[in-house]
């Protein structure tokens, strides 16, 4: 990812119409919102995209649509592994690569089962690399079907092949994040993007290439602001306020996600339905109260930081 500006890579939502069809017009508008916010790249076809609820053709069409809207302005990465034998996963990796993405992302929990050891995972990763010659790859420690966190020395071995240029870390462990960065930092094309906002500032200061978090599906411009200013001593007080805001609202933003993030974006002015194909739970009155409070709190924070409106 040596062509990318260090910063925020959104884990993109998939908008649907009320009948459950993918709303490609809204997907285009959403892509433009991420770009206006200052995103450094885009992660299409991920868990936030409800990728497991899409067909193969919907996955590919959505990726192509995002690529067309981005029009080369930023790199796009997208998931390409969905289970089964490695040879089958490799075949779909090639189809995703044919869309022109910067890297195709492999789900760690789909390359080895929960009861299989690290040696098995290593063998399958190397098989995937061998069966997808020339295709830049990345890894995503996706929570579904289960979260398989790579050990720092594993990631180092994979990056040493010269084929792995992206890693989305969900370890929630700043020690592991720092060690992964330490072991892979000398590879100019590789970037680690942290998903956990509880230690966002520490991760950026440790050398993370950027952030890739669900909070960016509420206020992408705030995550961009944090990536831009985390080391700015003149804004140290504001940086700490933003970090605490993200920590304080962690549970609110994860509850009934991504339905609530679509609701939040709609409230901000994006023409997007709250329909989701995933069964993520009920949007209760309590959930709505929390989101309304989040909206009010964010409005005040945005005004304090003098962030430009996206809508």
Short mmCIF file of C-alpha atoms in Angstrom, two decimals:
data_model
loop_
_atom_site.label_atom_id
_atom_site.label_comp_id
_atom_site.label_asym_id
_atom_site.label_seq_id
_atom_site.Cartn_x
_atom_site.Cartn_y
_atom_site.Cartn_z
CA UNK A 1 0.00 0.00 0.00
CA UNK A 2 2.95 2.31 -0.63
CA UNK A 3 0.82 4.53 -2.87
CA UNK A 4 -1.66 5.29 -0.12
CA UNK A 5 -1.76 8.27 2.20
CA UNK A 6 -1.64 7.07 5.79
CA UNK A 7 -5.07 7.43 7.31
CA UNK A 8 -8.60 6.09 7.40
CA UNK A 9 -9.89 3.18 5.31
CA UNK A 10 -13.67 2.75 5.79
CA UNK A 11 -15.18 -0.69 6.19
CA UNK A 12 -17.95 0.03 3.74
CA UNK A 13 -21.65 -0.48 4.33
CA UNK A 14 -23.94 -1.98 1.70
CA UNK A 15 -27.13 0.06 1.28
CA UNK A 16 -30.27 -1.92 0.47
CA UNK A 17 -33.70 -0.85 -0.73
CA UNK A 18 -36.66 -1.73 1.45
CA UNK A 19 -37.28 -4.90 -0.59
CA UNK A 20 -33.78 -6.14 0.24
CA UNK A 21 -32.10 -5.49 -3.12
CA UNK A 22 -28.68 -3.83 -3.19
CA UNK A 23 -29.18 -0.10 -3.70
CA UNK A 24 -26.32 0.74 -6.05
CA UNK A 25 -27.31 4.40 -6.33
CA UNK A 26 -27.06 4.81 -2.55
CA UNK A 27 -23.79 2.83 -2.58
CA UNK A 28 -22.40 5.37 -5.02
CA UNK A 29 -23.50 8.29 -2.83
CA UNK A 30 -22.01 6.59 0.25
CA UNK A 31 -18.71 6.07 -1.57
CA UNK A 32 -18.66 9.78 -2.41
CA UNK A 33 -19.27 10.61 1.26
CA UNK A 34 -16.25 8.56 2.34
CA UNK A 35 -14.13 10.29 -0.29
CA UNK A 36 -15.35 13.78 0.67
CA UNK A 37 -14.49 12.96 4.28
CA UNK A 38 -10.88 12.37 3.22
CA UNK A 39 -10.64 8.57 3.30
CA UNK A 40 -7.25 7.29 2.14
CA UNK A 41 -8.71 4.09 0.71
CA UNK A 42 -11.85 1.96 0.74
CA UNK A 43 -12.48 -1.55 2.07
CA UNK A 44 -15.37 -2.89 0.02
CA UNK A 45 -17.07 -6.25 0.53
CA UNK A 46 -16.27 -6.65 4.22
CA UNK A 47 -18.30 -7.66 7.30
CA UNK A 48 -19.85 -4.19 7.56
CA UNK A 49 -20.90 -4.67 3.92
CA UNK A 50 -22.88 -7.77 5.03
CA UNK A 51 -20.64 -9.72 2.67
CA UNK A 52 -21.85 -13.11 3.92
CA UNK A 53 -25.42 -12.14 2.97
CA UNK A 54 -24.45 -11.22 -0.60
CA UNK A 55 -24.22 -13.56 -3.57
CA UNK A 56 -20.94 -13.87 -5.45
CA UNK A 57 -22.31 -11.76 -8.27
CA UNK A 58 -23.57 -9.08 -5.86
CA UNK A 59 -20.15 -8.99 -4.21
CA UNK A 60 -18.41 -8.48 -7.53
CA UNK A 61 -20.94 -5.95 -8.82
CA UNK A 62 -20.68 -3.91 -5.61
CA UNK A 63 -16.87 -3.91 -5.79
CA UNK A 64 -16.95 -2.80 -9.43
CA UNK A 65 -19.42 -0.04 -8.56
CA UNK A 66 -17.19 1.27 -5.78
CA UNK A 67 -14.18 1.12 -8.11
CA UNK A 68 -16.05 3.10 -10.75
CA UNK A 69 -17.11 5.82 -8.31
CA UNK A 70 -13.63 6.07 -6.74
CA UNK A 71 -12.19 6.23 -10.28
CA UNK A 72 -8.62 5.70 -9.11
CA UNK A 73 -8.70 8.52 -6.54
CA UNK A 74 -7.86 6.11 -3.72
CA UNK A 75 -6.92 2.40 -3.56
CA UNK A 76 -9.73 -0.12 -2.96
CA UNK A 77 -9.33 -3.47 -1.21
CA UNK A 78 -12.01 -6.17 -1.03
CA UNK A 79 -12.57 -9.58 0.53
CA UNK A 80 -12.11 -12.59 -1.73
CA UNK A 81 -12.29 -15.69 0.50
CA UNK A 82 -15.55 -17.25 1.62
CA UNK A 83 -14.70 -20.75 2.80
CA UNK A 84 -14.25 -24.20 1.34
CA UNK A 85 -11.08 -25.74 -0.08
CA UNK A 86 -8.22 -23.33 -0.64
CA UNK A 87 -8.40 -23.93 -4.40
CA UNK A 88 -12.02 -22.70 -4.43
CA UNK A 89 -11.10 -19.67 -2.34
CA UNK A 90 -8.21 -18.97 -4.71
CA UNK A 91 -10.59 -19.02 -7.67
CA UNK A 92 -12.74 -16.28 -6.17
CA UNK A 93 -9.66 -14.29 -5.16
CA UNK A 94 -8.80 -14.19 -8.86
CA UNK A 95 -12.30 -12.98 -9.77
CA UNK A 96 -12.04 -10.18 -7.19
CA UNK A 97 -8.55 -9.29 -8.42
CA UNK A 98 -9.95 -8.96 -11.94
CA UNK A 99 -12.03 -5.97 -10.74
CA UNK A 100 -8.77 -4.04 -10.39
CA UNK A 101 -8.58 -3.75 -6.59
CA UNK A 102 -5.29 -2.88 -4.91
CA UNK A 103 -5.36 -6.07 -2.82
CA UNK A 104 -7.67 -9.02 -2.22
CA UNK A 105 -8.35 -9.70 1.45
CA UNK A 106 -8.37 -13.19 3.00
CA UNK A 107 -10.40 -13.96 6.13
CA UNK A 108 -8.15 -15.69 8.65
CA UNK A 109 -11.03 -17.67 10.21
CA UNK A 110 -11.96 -19.16 6.81
CA UNK A 111 -8.51 -20.55 6.06
CA UNK A 112 -8.37 -22.74 9.17
CA UNK A 113 -11.07 -23.94 11.54
CA UNK A 114 -11.11 -22.91 15.19
CA UNK A 115 -9.76 -26.32 16.29
CA UNK A 116 -6.94 -26.36 13.71
CA UNK A 117 -3.44 -25.27 14.68
CA UNK A 118 -1.23 -22.48 13.37
CA UNK A 119 0.78 -24.88 11.21
CA UNK A 120 -2.38 -25.74 9.28
CA UNK A 121 -3.15 -22.06 8.82
CA UNK A 122 0.41 -21.41 7.62
CA UNK A 123 0.17 -24.22 5.08
CA UNK A 124 -3.11 -22.92 3.69
CA UNK A 125 -1.90 -19.34 3.51
CA UNK A 126 1.13 -20.47 1.54
CA UNK A 127 -1.11 -22.56 -0.71
CA UNK A 128 -3.35 -19.54 -1.31
CA UNK A 129 -0.31 -17.43 -2.16
CA UNK A 130 0.96 -20.10 -4.55
CA UNK A 131 -2.43 -20.50 -6.29
CA UNK A 132 -2.93 -16.74 -6.80
CA UNK A 133 0.34 -15.72 -8.47
CA UNK A 134 1.00 -12.02 -8.72
CA UNK A 135 -2.10 -10.93 -6.78
CA UNK A 136 -1.43 -8.62 -3.80
CA UNK A 137 -3.14 -10.00 -0.69
CA UNK A 138 -4.18 -8.86 2.76
CA UNK A 139 -5.55 -10.42 5.92
CA UNK A 140 -8.60 -9.54 7.98
CA UNK A 141 -9.14 -10.97 11.47
CA UNK A 142 -12.89 -11.00 10.90
CA UNK A 143 -15.09 -11.94 13.90
CA UNK A 144 -17.17 -14.25 11.64
CA UNK A 145 -17.21 -17.27 11.56
CA UNK A 146 -14.82 -16.83 14.49
CA UNK A 147 -12.00 -14.40 15.14
CA UNK A 148 -8.60 -15.89 14.40
CA UNK A 149 -5.94 -13.39 15.41
CA UNK A 150 -2.58 -13.76 13.69
CA UNK A 151 0.47 -13.96 15.89
CA UNK A 152 3.05 -11.25 15.12
CA UNK A 153 5.61 -13.80 13.89
CA UNK A 154 2.98 -15.38 11.61
CA UNK A 155 2.19 -12.05 10.02
CA UNK A 156 5.91 -11.41 9.58
CA UNK A 157 6.31 -14.70 7.68
CA UNK A 158 3.40 -13.88 5.39
CA UNK A 159 4.61 -10.36 4.68
CA UNK A 160 8.11 -11.72 3.99
CA UNK A 161 6.70 -13.50 0.92
CA UNK A 162 6.39 -10.08 -0.72
CA UNK A 163 2.75 -10.73 -1.55
CA UNK A 164 0.98 -9.41 1.55
CA UNK A 165 0.51 -5.65 1.62
CA UNK A 166 -2.45 -5.11 3.97
CA UNK A 167 -3.57 -6.27 7.40
CA UNK A 168 -6.71 -5.29 9.28
CA UNK A 169 -5.97 -5.97 12.93
CA UNK A 170 -8.76 -6.80 15.38
CA UNK A 171 -6.65 -8.18 18.22
CA UNK A 172 -7.74 -5.33 20.57
CA UNK A 173 -4.25 -5.69 22.04
CA UNK A 174 -1.91 -2.71 21.62
CA UNK A 175 1.05 -4.90 22.56
CA UNK A 176 0.34 -7.25 19.67
CA UNK A 177 -0.30 -4.35 17.32
CA UNK A 178 3.03 -2.75 18.23
CA UNK A 179 4.89 -6.04 17.80
CA UNK A 180 3.29 -6.67 14.41
CA UNK A 181 4.31 -3.19 13.29
CA UNK A 182 7.83 -3.70 14.64
CA UNK A 183 8.29 -6.99 12.77
CA UNK A 184 6.84 -5.79 9.46
CA UNK A 185 7.74 -2.10 9.51
CA UNK A 186 10.69 -2.37 7.13
CA UNK A 187 8.43 -3.46 4.24
CA UNK A 188 7.45 -0.27 2.44
CA UNK A 189 4.39 -1.69 0.64
CA UNK A 190 2.82 -3.22 3.75
CA UNK A 191 0.38 -1.42 6.03
CA UNK A 192 -1.38 -2.42 9.26
CA UNK A 193 -4.77 -0.79 9.82
CA UNK A 194 -6.25 -1.03 13.29
CA UNK A 195 -9.96 -1.69 13.83
CA UNK A 196 -10.03 -0.96 17.57
CA UNK A 197 -10.67 2.63 18.56
CA UNK A 198 -10.02 2.04 22.25
CA UNK A 199 -6.32 2.57 21.59
CA UNK A 200 -6.45 4.49 18.31
CA UNK A 201 -3.90 7.14 19.32
CA UNK A 202 -1.46 4.55 20.71
CA UNK A 203 -1.75 2.48 17.54
CA UNK A 204 -1.07 5.44 15.26
CA UNK A 205 1.87 6.51 17.41
CA UNK A 206 3.24 2.95 17.27
CA UNK A 207 3.37 3.24 13.49
CA UNK A 208 0.05 1.86 12.24
CA UNK A 209 -0.64 2.85 8.64
CA UNK A 210 -4.07 3.99 9.72
CA UNK A 211 -7.47 3.08 11.12
CA UNK A 212 -10.22 0.89 9.67
CA UNK A 213 -13.16 0.96 12.04
CA UNK A 214 -16.95 0.87 12.19
CA UNK A 215 -16.96 4.34 13.79
CA UNK A 216 -16.20 5.65 10.32
CA UNK A 217 -19.69 4.58 9.32
CA UNK A 218 -21.06 7.24 11.64
CA UNK A 219 -18.62 10.11 11.20
CA UNK A 220 -15.82 9.31 8.72
CA UNK A 221 -14.53 12.87 8.86
CA UNK A 222 -13.79 12.50 12.59
CA UNK A 223 -11.62 9.41 12.03
CA UNK A 224 -9.80 11.25 9.24
CA UNK A 225 -9.28 14.20 11.60
CA UNK A 226 -7.77 11.90 14.23
CA UNK A 227 -5.42 10.30 11.69
CA UNK A 228 -4.34 13.77 10.57
CA UNK A 229 -3.82 15.27 14.04
CA UNK A 230 -2.88 12.46 16.48
CA UNK A 231 0.73 13.76 16.63
CA UNK A 232 -0.13 17.47 16.53
CA UNK A 233 0.94 18.89 19.89
CA UNK A 234 -1.06 22.07 19.27
CA UNK A 235 -4.22 19.95 19.22
CA UNK A 236 -3.30 17.51 21.99
CA UNK A 237 -6.31 18.43 24.15
CA UNK A 238 -8.74 17.95 21.25
CA UNK A 239 -7.08 14.65 20.26
CA UNK A 240 -7.59 13.32 23.78
CA UNK A 241 -11.22 14.47 23.75
CA UNK A 242 -11.82 12.62 20.47
CA UNK A 243 -10.16 9.48 21.81
CA UNK A 244 -12.34 9.57 24.94
CA UNK A 245 -15.47 10.24 22.86
CA UNK A 246 -14.76 7.09 20.84
CA UNK A 247 -14.18 5.05 24.00
CA UNK A 248 -17.30 6.37 25.76
CA UNK A 249 -19.54 5.53 22.78
CA UNK A 250 -18.02 2.17 21.85
CA UNK A 251 -20.98 0.09 23.03
CA UNK A 252 -23.59 2.44 21.54
CA UNK A 253 -22.03 2.19 18.08
CA UNK A 254 -21.71 -1.60 18.19
CA UNK A 255 -25.26 -2.27 19.41
CA UNK A 256 -27.58 -3.40 16.55
CA UNK A 257 -24.86 -2.55 14.02
CA UNK A 258 -24.99 -1.85 11.08
CA UNK A 259 -28.67 -0.91 11.29
CA UNK A 260 -27.92 1.92 13.71
CA UNK A 261 -25.09 3.32 11.60
CA UNK A 262 -27.43 3.49 8.60
CA UNK A 263 -29.97 5.26 10.81
CA UNK A 264 -27.27 7.70 11.94
CA UNK A 265 -26.13 8.44 8.39
CA UNK A 266 -29.73 8.90 7.32
CA UNK A 267 -30.23 11.36 10.17
CA UNK A 268 -27.15 13.22 8.97
CA UNK A 269 -28.66 13.56 5.49
CA UNK A 270 -27.68 10.51 3.42
CA UNK A 271 -30.55 8.94 1.48
CA UNK A 272 -30.07 5.40 2.79
CA UNK A 273 -32.51 2.79 4.05
CA UNK A 274 -31.91 1.17 7.44
CA UNK A 275 -32.67 -2.25 5.92
CA UNK A 276 -30.10 -4.95 6.68
CA UNK A 277 -29.99 -8.55 5.52
CA UNK A 278 -28.15 -9.62 8.66
CA UNK A 279 -30.23 -10.34 11.73
CA UNK A 280 -28.53 -7.98 14.17
CA UNK A 281 -31.36 -7.49 16.66
CA UNK A 282 -34.14 -5.04 17.33
CA UNK A 283 -33.77 -1.28 17.31
CA UNK A 284 -35.52 -0.69 20.63
CA UNK A 285 -36.51 2.64 22.14
CA UNK A 286 -33.44 2.46 24.35
CA UNK A 287 -31.19 1.93 21.33
CA UNK A 288 -32.79 4.89 19.54
CA UNK A 289 -32.35 7.11 22.61
CA UNK A 290 -28.68 6.21 22.71
CA UNK A 291 -28.21 6.98 19.02
CA UNK A 292 -30.06 10.29 19.33
CA UNK A 293 -27.76 11.20 22.22
CA UNK A 294 -24.74 10.16 20.14
CA UNK A 295 -25.95 12.44 17.35
CA UNK A 296 -26.31 15.38 19.74
CA UNK A 297 -22.90 14.76 21.33
CA UNK A 298 -21.23 14.40 17.95
CA UNK A 299 -22.79 17.60 16.68
CA UNK A 300 -21.23 19.49 19.59
CA UNK A 301 -17.85 17.81 19.07
CA UNK A 302 -17.94 18.48 15.33
CA UNK A 303 -18.64 22.15 15.97
CA UNK A 304 -15.77 22.36 18.45
CA UNK A 305 -13.36 20.86 15.92
CA UNK A 306 -14.82 23.00 13.12
CA UNK A 307 -15.30 19.96 10.88
CA UNK A 308 -16.79 20.65 7.49
CA UNK A 309 -20.27 19.14 6.95
CA UNK A 310 -20.45 16.19 4.55
CA UNK A 311 -24.14 16.46 3.75
#
